[in-house]
XYZ file of C-alpha atoms in Angstrom:
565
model
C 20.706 112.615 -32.014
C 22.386 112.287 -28.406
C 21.275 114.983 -26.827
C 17.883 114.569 -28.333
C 18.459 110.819 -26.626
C 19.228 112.371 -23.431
C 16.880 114.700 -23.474
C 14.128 112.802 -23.617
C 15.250 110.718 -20.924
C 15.772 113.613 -18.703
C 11.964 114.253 -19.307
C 10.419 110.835 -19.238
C 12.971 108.245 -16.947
C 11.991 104.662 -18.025
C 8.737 105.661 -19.386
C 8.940 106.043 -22.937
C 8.633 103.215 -25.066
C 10.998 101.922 -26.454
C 9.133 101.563 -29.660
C 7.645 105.394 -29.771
C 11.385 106.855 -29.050
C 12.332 104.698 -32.664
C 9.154 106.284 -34.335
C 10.145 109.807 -32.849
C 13.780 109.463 -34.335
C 12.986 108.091 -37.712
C 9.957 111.480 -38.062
C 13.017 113.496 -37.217
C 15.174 112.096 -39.571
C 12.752 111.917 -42.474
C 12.472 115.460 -42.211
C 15.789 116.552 -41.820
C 16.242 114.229 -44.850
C 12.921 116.178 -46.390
C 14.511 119.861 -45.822
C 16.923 121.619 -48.674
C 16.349 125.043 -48.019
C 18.811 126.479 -45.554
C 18.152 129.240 -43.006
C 19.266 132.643 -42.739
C 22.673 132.093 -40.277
C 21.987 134.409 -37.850
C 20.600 137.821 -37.312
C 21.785 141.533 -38.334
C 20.236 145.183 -38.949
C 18.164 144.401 -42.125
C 15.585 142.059 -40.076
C 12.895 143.671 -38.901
C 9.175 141.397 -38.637
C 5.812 142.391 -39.292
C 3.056 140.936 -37.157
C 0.077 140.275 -38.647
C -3.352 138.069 -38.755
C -3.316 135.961 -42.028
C -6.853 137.411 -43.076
C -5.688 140.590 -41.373
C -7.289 142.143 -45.449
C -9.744 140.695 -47.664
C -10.829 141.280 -51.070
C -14.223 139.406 -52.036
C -13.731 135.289 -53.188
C -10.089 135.727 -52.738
C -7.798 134.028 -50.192
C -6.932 136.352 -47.285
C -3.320 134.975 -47.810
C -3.625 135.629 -51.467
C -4.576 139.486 -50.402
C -2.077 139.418 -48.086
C 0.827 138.888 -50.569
C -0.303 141.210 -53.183
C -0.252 143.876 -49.987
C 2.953 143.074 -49.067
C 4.546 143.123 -52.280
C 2.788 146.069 -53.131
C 3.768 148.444 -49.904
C 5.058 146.021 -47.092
C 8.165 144.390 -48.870
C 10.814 147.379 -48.710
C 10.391 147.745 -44.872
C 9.656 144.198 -43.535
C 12.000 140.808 -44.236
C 10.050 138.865 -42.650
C 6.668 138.317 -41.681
C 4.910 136.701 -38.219
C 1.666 134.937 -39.256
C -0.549 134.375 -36.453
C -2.324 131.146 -36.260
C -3.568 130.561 -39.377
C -5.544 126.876 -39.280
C -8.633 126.302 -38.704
C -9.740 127.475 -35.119
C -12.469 127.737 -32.966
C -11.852 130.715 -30.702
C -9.533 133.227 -29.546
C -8.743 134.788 -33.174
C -6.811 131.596 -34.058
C -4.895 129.967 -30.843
C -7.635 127.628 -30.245
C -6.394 125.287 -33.016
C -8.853 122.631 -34.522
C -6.202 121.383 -36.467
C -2.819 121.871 -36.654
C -1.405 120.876 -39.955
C -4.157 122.400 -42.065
C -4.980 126.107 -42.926
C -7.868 127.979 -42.622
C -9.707 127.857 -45.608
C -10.863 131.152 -45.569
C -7.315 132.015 -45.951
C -6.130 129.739 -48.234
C -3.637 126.493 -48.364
C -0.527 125.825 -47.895
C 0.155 126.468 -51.633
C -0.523 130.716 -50.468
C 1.886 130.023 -47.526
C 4.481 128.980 -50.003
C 3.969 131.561 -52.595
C 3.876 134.163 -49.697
C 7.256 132.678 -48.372
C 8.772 133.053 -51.919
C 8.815 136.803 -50.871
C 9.661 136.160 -47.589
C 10.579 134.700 -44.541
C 7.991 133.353 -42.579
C 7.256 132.941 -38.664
C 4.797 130.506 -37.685
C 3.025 130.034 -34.366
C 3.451 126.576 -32.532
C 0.285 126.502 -30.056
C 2.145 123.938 -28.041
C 0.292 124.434 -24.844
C -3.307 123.234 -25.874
C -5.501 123.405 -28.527
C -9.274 123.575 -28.878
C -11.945 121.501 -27.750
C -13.485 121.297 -30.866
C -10.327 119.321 -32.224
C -10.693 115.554 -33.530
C -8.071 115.024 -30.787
C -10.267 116.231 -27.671
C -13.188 114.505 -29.652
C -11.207 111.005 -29.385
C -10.566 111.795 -25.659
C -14.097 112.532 -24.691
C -15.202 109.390 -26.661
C -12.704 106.835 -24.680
C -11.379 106.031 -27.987
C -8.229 103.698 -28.067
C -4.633 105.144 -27.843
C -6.323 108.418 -26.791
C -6.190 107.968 -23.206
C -3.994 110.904 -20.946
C -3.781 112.915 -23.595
C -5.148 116.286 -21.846
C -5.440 116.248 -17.876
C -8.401 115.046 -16.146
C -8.136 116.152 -11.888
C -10.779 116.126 -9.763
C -11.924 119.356 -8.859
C -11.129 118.644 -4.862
C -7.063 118.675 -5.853
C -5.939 121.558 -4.163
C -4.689 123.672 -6.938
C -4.297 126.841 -4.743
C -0.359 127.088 -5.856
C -1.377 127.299 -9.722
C -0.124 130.468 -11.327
C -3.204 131.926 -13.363
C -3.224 134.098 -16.353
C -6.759 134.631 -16.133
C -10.023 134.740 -13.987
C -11.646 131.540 -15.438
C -11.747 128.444 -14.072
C -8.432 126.324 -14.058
C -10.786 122.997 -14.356
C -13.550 122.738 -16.751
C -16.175 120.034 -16.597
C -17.153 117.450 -19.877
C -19.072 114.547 -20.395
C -17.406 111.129 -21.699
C -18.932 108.780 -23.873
C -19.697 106.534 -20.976
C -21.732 109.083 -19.108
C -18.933 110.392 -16.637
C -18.140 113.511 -16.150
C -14.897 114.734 -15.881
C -12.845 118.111 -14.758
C -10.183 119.088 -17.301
C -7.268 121.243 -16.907
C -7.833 124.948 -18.947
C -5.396 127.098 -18.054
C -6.643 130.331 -21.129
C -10.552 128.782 -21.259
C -13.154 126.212 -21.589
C -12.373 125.890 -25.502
C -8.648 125.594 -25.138
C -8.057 122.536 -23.184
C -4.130 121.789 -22.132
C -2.653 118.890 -23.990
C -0.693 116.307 -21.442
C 3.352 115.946 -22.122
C 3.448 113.288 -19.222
C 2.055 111.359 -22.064
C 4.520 110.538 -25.055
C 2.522 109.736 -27.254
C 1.512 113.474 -26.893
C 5.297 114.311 -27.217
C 5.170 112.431 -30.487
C 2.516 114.205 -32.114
C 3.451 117.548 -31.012
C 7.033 116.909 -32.580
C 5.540 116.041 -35.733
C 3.564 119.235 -36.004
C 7.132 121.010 -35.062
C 8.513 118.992 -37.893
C 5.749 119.973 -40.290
C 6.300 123.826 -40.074
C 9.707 123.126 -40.379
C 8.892 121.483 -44.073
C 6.673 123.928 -44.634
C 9.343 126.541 -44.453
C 9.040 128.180 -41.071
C 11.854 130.156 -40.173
C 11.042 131.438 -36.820
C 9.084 129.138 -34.674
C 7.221 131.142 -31.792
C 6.217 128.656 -29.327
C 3.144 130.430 -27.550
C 2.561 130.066 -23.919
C 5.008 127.799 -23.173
C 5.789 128.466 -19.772
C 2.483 126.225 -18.747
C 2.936 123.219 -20.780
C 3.961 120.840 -17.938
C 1.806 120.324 -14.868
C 2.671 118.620 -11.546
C 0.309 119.989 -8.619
C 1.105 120.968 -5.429
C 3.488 123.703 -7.469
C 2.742 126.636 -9.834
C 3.192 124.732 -13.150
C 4.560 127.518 -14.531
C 8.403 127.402 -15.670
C 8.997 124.161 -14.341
C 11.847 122.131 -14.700
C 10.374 119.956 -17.691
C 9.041 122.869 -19.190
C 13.034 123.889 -19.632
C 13.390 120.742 -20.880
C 10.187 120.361 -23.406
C 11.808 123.690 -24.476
C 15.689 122.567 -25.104
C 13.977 119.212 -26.824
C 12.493 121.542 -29.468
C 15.488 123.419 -29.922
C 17.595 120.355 -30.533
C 14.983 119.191 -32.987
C 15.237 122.394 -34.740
C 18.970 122.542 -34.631
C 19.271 118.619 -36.693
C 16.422 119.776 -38.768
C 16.377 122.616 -40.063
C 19.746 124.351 -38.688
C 19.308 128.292 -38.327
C 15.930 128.108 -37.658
C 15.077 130.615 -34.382
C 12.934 129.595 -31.658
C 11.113 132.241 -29.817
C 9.263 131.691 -26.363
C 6.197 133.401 -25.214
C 6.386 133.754 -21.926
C 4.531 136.956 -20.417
C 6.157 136.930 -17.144
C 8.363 139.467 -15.082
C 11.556 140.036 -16.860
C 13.999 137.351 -14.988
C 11.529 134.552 -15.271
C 11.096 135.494 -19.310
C 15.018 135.205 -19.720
C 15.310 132.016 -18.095
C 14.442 130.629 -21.735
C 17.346 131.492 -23.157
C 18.572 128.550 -21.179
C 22.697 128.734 -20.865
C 22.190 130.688 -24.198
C 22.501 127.793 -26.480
C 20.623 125.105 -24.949
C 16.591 126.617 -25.359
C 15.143 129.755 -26.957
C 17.402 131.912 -29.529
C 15.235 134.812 -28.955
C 12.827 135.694 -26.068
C 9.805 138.207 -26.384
C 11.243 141.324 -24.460
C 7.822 141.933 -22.465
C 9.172 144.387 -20.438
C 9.624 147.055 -23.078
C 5.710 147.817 -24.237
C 4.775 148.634 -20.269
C 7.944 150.315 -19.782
C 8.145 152.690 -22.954
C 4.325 153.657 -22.326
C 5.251 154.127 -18.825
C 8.320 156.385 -19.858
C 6.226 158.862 -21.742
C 3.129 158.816 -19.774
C 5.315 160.052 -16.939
C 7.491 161.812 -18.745
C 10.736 160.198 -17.345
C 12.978 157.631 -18.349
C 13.834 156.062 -15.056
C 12.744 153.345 -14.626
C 12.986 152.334 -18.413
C 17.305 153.662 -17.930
C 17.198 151.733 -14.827
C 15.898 148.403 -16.324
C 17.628 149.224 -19.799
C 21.103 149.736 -18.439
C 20.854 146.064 -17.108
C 20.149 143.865 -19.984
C 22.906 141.253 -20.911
C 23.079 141.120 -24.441
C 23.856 137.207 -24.674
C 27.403 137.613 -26.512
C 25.966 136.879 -30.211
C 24.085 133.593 -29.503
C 20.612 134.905 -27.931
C 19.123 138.194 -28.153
C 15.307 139.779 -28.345
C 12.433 139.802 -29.740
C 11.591 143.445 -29.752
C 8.067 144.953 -29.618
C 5.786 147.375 -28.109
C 2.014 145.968 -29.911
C 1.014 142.814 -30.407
C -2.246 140.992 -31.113
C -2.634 140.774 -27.157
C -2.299 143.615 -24.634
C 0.019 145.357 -22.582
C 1.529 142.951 -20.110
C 1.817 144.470 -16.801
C 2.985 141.374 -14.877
C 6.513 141.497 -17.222
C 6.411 145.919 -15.291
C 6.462 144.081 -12.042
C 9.353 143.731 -10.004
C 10.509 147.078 -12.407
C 7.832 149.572 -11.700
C 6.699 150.367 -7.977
C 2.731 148.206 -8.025
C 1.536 151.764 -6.952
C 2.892 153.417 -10.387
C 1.442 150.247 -12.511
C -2.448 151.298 -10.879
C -1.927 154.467 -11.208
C -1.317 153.754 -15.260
C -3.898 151.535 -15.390
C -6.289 154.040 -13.841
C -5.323 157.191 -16.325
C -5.384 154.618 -19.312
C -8.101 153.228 -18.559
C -10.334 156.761 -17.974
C -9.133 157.600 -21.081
C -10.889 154.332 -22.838
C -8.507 151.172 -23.095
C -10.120 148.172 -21.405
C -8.639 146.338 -18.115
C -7.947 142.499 -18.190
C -7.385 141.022 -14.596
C -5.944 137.692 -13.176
C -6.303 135.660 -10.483
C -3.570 135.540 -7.567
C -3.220 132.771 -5.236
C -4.614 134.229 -1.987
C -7.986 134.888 -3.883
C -7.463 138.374 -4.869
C -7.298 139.743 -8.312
C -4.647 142.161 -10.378
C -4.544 143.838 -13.528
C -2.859 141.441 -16.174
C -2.524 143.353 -19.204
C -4.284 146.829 -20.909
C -5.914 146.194 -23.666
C -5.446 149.374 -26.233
C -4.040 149.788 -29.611
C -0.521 151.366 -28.618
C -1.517 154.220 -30.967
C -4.364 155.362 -27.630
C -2.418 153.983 -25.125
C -0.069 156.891 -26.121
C -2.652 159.489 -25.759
C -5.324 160.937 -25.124
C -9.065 160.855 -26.276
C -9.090 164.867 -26.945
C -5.440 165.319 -28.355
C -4.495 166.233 -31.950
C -3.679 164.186 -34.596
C -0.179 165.762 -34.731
C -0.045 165.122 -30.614
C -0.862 161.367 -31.404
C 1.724 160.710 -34.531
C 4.930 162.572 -32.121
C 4.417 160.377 -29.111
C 3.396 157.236 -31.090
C 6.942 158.016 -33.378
C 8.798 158.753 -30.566
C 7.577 155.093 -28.715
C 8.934 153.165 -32.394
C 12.380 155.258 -32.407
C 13.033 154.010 -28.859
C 11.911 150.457 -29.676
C 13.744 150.210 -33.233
C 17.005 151.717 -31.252
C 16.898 148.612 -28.609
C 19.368 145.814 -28.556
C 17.358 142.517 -30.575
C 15.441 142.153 -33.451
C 11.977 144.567 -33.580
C 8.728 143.522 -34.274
C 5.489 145.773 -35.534
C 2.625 144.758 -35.522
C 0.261 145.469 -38.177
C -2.579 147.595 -36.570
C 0.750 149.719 -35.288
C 1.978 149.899 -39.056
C -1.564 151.124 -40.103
C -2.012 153.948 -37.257
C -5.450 152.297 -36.089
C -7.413 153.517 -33.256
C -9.140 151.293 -30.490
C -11.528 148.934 -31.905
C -14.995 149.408 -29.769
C -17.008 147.981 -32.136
C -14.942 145.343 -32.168
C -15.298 144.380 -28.702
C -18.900 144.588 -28.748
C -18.951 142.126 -31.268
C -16.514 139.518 -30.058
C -17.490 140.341 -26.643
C -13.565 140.349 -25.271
C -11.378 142.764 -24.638
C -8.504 141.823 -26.734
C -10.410 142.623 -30.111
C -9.985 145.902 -29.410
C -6.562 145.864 -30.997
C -7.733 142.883 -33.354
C -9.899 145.126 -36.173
C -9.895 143.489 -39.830
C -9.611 145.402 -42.699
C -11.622 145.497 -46.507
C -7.516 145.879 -48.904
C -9.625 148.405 -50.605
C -10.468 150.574 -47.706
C -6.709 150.529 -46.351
C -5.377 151.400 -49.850
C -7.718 154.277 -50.041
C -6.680 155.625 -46.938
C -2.952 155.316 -47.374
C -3.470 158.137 -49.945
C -5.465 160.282 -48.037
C -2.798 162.968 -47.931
C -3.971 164.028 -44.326
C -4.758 161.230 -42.367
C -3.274 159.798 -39.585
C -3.172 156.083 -41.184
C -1.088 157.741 -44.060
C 1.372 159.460 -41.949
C 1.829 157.199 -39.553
C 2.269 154.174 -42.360
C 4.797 156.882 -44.539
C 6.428 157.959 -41.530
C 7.613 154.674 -39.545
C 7.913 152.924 -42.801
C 10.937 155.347 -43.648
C 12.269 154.718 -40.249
C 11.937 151.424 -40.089
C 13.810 151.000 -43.503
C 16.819 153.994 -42.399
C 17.370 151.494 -39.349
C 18.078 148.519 -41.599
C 20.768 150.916 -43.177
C 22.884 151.126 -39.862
C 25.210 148.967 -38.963
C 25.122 150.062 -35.573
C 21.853 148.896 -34.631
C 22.888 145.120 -35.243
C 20.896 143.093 -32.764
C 24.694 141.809 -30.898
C 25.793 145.652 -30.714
C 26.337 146.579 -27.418
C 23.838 149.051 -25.636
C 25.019 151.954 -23.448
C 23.119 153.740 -21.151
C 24.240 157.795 -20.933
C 23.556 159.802 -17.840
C 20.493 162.584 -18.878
C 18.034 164.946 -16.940
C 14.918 162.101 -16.126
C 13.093 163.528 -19.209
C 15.743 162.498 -21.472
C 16.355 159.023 -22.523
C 20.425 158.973 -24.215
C 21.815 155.425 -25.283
C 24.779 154.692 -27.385
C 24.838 152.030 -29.943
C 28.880 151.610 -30.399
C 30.095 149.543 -33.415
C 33.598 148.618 -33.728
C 33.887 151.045 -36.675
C 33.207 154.155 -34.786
C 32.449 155.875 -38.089
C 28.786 153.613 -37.417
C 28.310 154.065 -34.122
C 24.801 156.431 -33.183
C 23.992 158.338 -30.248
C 20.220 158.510 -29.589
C 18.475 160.998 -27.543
C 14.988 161.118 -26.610
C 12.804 163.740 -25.372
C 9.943 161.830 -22.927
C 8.181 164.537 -22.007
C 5.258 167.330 -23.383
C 8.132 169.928 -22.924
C 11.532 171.599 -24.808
C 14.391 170.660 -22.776
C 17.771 171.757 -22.930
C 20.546 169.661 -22.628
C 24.557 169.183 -23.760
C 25.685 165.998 -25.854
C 28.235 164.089 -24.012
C 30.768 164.859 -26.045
C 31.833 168.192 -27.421
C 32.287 167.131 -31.279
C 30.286 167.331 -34.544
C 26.948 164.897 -34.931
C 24.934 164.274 -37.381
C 21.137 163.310 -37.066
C 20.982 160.803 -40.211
C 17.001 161.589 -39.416
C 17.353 164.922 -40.625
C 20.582 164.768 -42.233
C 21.110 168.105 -40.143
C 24.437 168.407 -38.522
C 24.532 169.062 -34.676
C 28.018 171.009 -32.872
C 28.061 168.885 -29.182
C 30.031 172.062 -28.149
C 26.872 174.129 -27.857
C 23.517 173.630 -25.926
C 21.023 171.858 -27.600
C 17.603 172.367 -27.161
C 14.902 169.453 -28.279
C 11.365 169.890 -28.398
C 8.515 167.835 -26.812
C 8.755 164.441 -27.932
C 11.579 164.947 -30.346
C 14.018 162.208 -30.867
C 17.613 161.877 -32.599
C 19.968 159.502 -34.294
C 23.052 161.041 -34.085
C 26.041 159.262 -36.124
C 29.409 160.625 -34.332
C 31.907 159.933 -37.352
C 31.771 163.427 -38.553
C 34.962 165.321 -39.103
């Protein structure tokens, strides 16, 4: 409990009571006390995760959760060991992260009884919306009506603050305006939106009840923790309340919570951020996040074979630090969100990032913009399923499944632990409907799904949901087979022709270590493997002489294991 101790007093000086830092301890040591289950140790191959909406399918008058399970027992189980559940309590907005509640479940998805049954096949993820939560909550309720021991809890500022400094995600306004119970009117810090109103940490009595929702995932059986845009969660004006100091230390206080609790148990930040900001998290690699979300790779990979080159993603590749065992990332290229761009910046010249927001965008994904400091605006993230970020509107289905199988072979060969996200699983298109009906852009990667329609067409022998969901799910499970691709294996970046991507995944055994070539662009390229010995492609299972030429053809990719004699 000492560095918990110090911890807090690092955050708060003399001003937590005495009295709430004994109620904090004894909720911390209840549940430790509460917990039998232990973690997986660490990480390896075999863990891949599966992101998903918890009534992502529904059946009629059955729990989405319920459906869920069956699904993932059914065709999910052999490829994913454990699953991400987006926020699945009752909400008010934003597909789930404007939380009403945070220790209940939505009802149309079930109770916690469906969490545990799904966790008995499983290991589980859970989102911790630590940043705010929705103004439709019985907490912002007690705030607005001046009810006692509810004072400080979000931020009140008046709207003449110069806030000029304030790093925004979004083009709404950073203050919203709401009435009290004694006729004022008040501005309140909302960094995402009116309905998601920031919770205070300056106030520890906000500390407290934000610990005990950590604690109650943790009982429930949460494995990962994801703690979702936690770069904002303190706030001191006059600087960019983003990734302050605090923040760090809100961030190492959870992790050292985690740690007595529930030891093994990985926490994840979301930070969507250029890349050295997003590693800051991993703190001196064992103080804050385990695992950090590597943003950079779903802008860079698309980038890669939009252009046809890999240099920029070789460049920014051939520079990661692995974290020696005790951090490493959180690997994706979809998620419920878009395609960060800010996370590109810094990697990719600002003239390259327009000019792939203007092809993607004339080709049908959606724009989402921010606001910078000096008043002007930039693009903040695409919004596209990854499947038509890929390609075009006019190309062939055959066009779509290479480039959108060559993106998941690059991201399943990368240094971490990889993610997939369910409407990448499935093959689905951009969602238009979609947006018209939930009037945002972000729905169009958010489509639900009838478990009856999605069954039916994971049989239809032709179509691209059923190749796509065959296809990755075999290659997907042949990367949990090699021992190479262990998240702590060390990546090496080869020297290739721009419209080659070659890494090297070396084990200690060098009978696992794989060679993986890419082919980024529309074109057959020839090329020589950098060594002049036998390979074999354990894709294929064809075997490859590295003394001869070898030619690959648009979009073709390889897994070559070097142990053959």
């Amino acid at each position: 409990m000492d560095i918990i101790n110090n911890l807090i007093d690092e955050i708060y000086q003399a001003t937590f009571p005495l009295a709430s830092r004994e109620r904090l301890l004894s909720h911390i040591r209840e549940a430790r006390a509460a917990i039998k289950t232990p973690r997986k140790p660490s990480w390896d191959e075999k863990d891949v995760v599966l992101i998903t909406y918890a009534d992502q399918l529904r059946e009629s008058e059955a729990p989405t959760l319920a459906t869920f399970s069956r699904f993932y027992q059914q065709h999910l189980r052999n490829t994913f060991n454990l699953v991400h559940l987006l926020p699945f309590f009752p909400y008010s907005s934003d597909d789930g992260f404007s939380v009403i509640d945070y220790h209940q479940v939505n009802p149309i998805c079930g109770d916690w009884s469906d969490i545990a049954e799904l966790h008995r096949h499983t290991r589980l993820m859970f989102d911790f919306v630590c940043n705010h939560m929705s103004a439709h909550s019985a907490w912002f309720k007690h705030f607005l009506a001046l009810d006692e021991g509810w004072d400080d809890f979000f931020i009140s500022m008046s709207p003449a603050t110069d806030l000029s400094g304030v790093t925004r995600p979004r083009t709404s306004p950073l203050l919203t305006p709401f009435d009290f119970a004694n006729g004022e009117k008040r501005f309140i810090w909302t960094t995402f939106s009116a309905d998601q109103i920031d919770l205070n940490f300056g106030n520890p009595q906000v500390l407290i009840r934000m610990v005990d929702v950590l604690l109650d995932y943790l009982k429930k059986g949460a494995d990962y923790v994801r703690l979702d845009a936690v770069g904002y969660m303190w706030k001191t004006p006059g600087t960019s309340c983003i990734h302050l100091q605090k923040t760090h230390q809100l961030v190492k206080l959870f992790r050292a919570i985690a740690d007595v609790v529930a030891p093994g148990t990985v926490i994840i930040t979301e930070t969507n951020v250029p890349h050295k900001d997003n590693i800051s998290y991993f703190g001196n690699g064992h103080d804050e996040a385990q695992m950090v979300y590597q943003f950079s790779l779903p802008p860079l990979v698309l980038h890669a074979i939009h252009n046809g080159s890999s240099r920029a993603l070789r460049q920014w590749a051939a520079s990661l630090d692995l974290g020696a065992g005790a951090t490493t990332f959180f690997n994706f290229l979809a998620s419920h969100d878009g395609i960060g761009l800010n996370p590109a910046r810094g990697i990719l010249p600002e003239v390259e990032i327009v000019a792939l927001v203007r092809d993607l965008a004339m080709e049908g994904a959606l724009i989402s913009y921010k606001n910078n400091p000096d008043g002007t605006t930039s693009p903040y993230e695409i919004n596209v399923t990854y499947m038509d970020a890929l390609n075009k509107q006019d190309d062939d289905d055959d066009t779509r499944l290479r480039r959108f199988m060559l993106a998941h072979a690059l991201l399943l060969a990368f240094p971490g632990v990889p993610a997939i996200y369910i409407q990448s699983i499935l093959g689905s298109r951009n969602d238009m409907e979609g947006v018209k009906a939930a009037g945002h852009n972000r729905a169009i990667n958010r489509e639900k799904y009838s478990a009856a329609e999605i069954e039916q067409q994971l049989t239809a022998e032709d179509g691209l949901r059923k190749q796509v969901f065959t296809r990755l799910s075999a290659l997907i499970q042949l990367r949990t087979r090699q021992p190479a691709f262990h998240p702590d294996i060390p990546l090496e970046i080869l020297d290739s022709d721009n419209a080659l991507l070659m890494l090297r995944r070396r084990s200690d055994d060098d009978q696992h270590s794989l060679l993986c070539v890419y082919n980024l662009s529309h074109r057959s390229i020839d090329t020589r493997l950098p060594e002049e010995r036998k390979y074999r492609d354990i894709i294929s299972g064809e075997i490859i002489d590295g003394s001869n030429p070898l030619s690959l053809p648009p979009w073709h990719y390889l897994w070559l294991k070097t142990g053959i004699t």
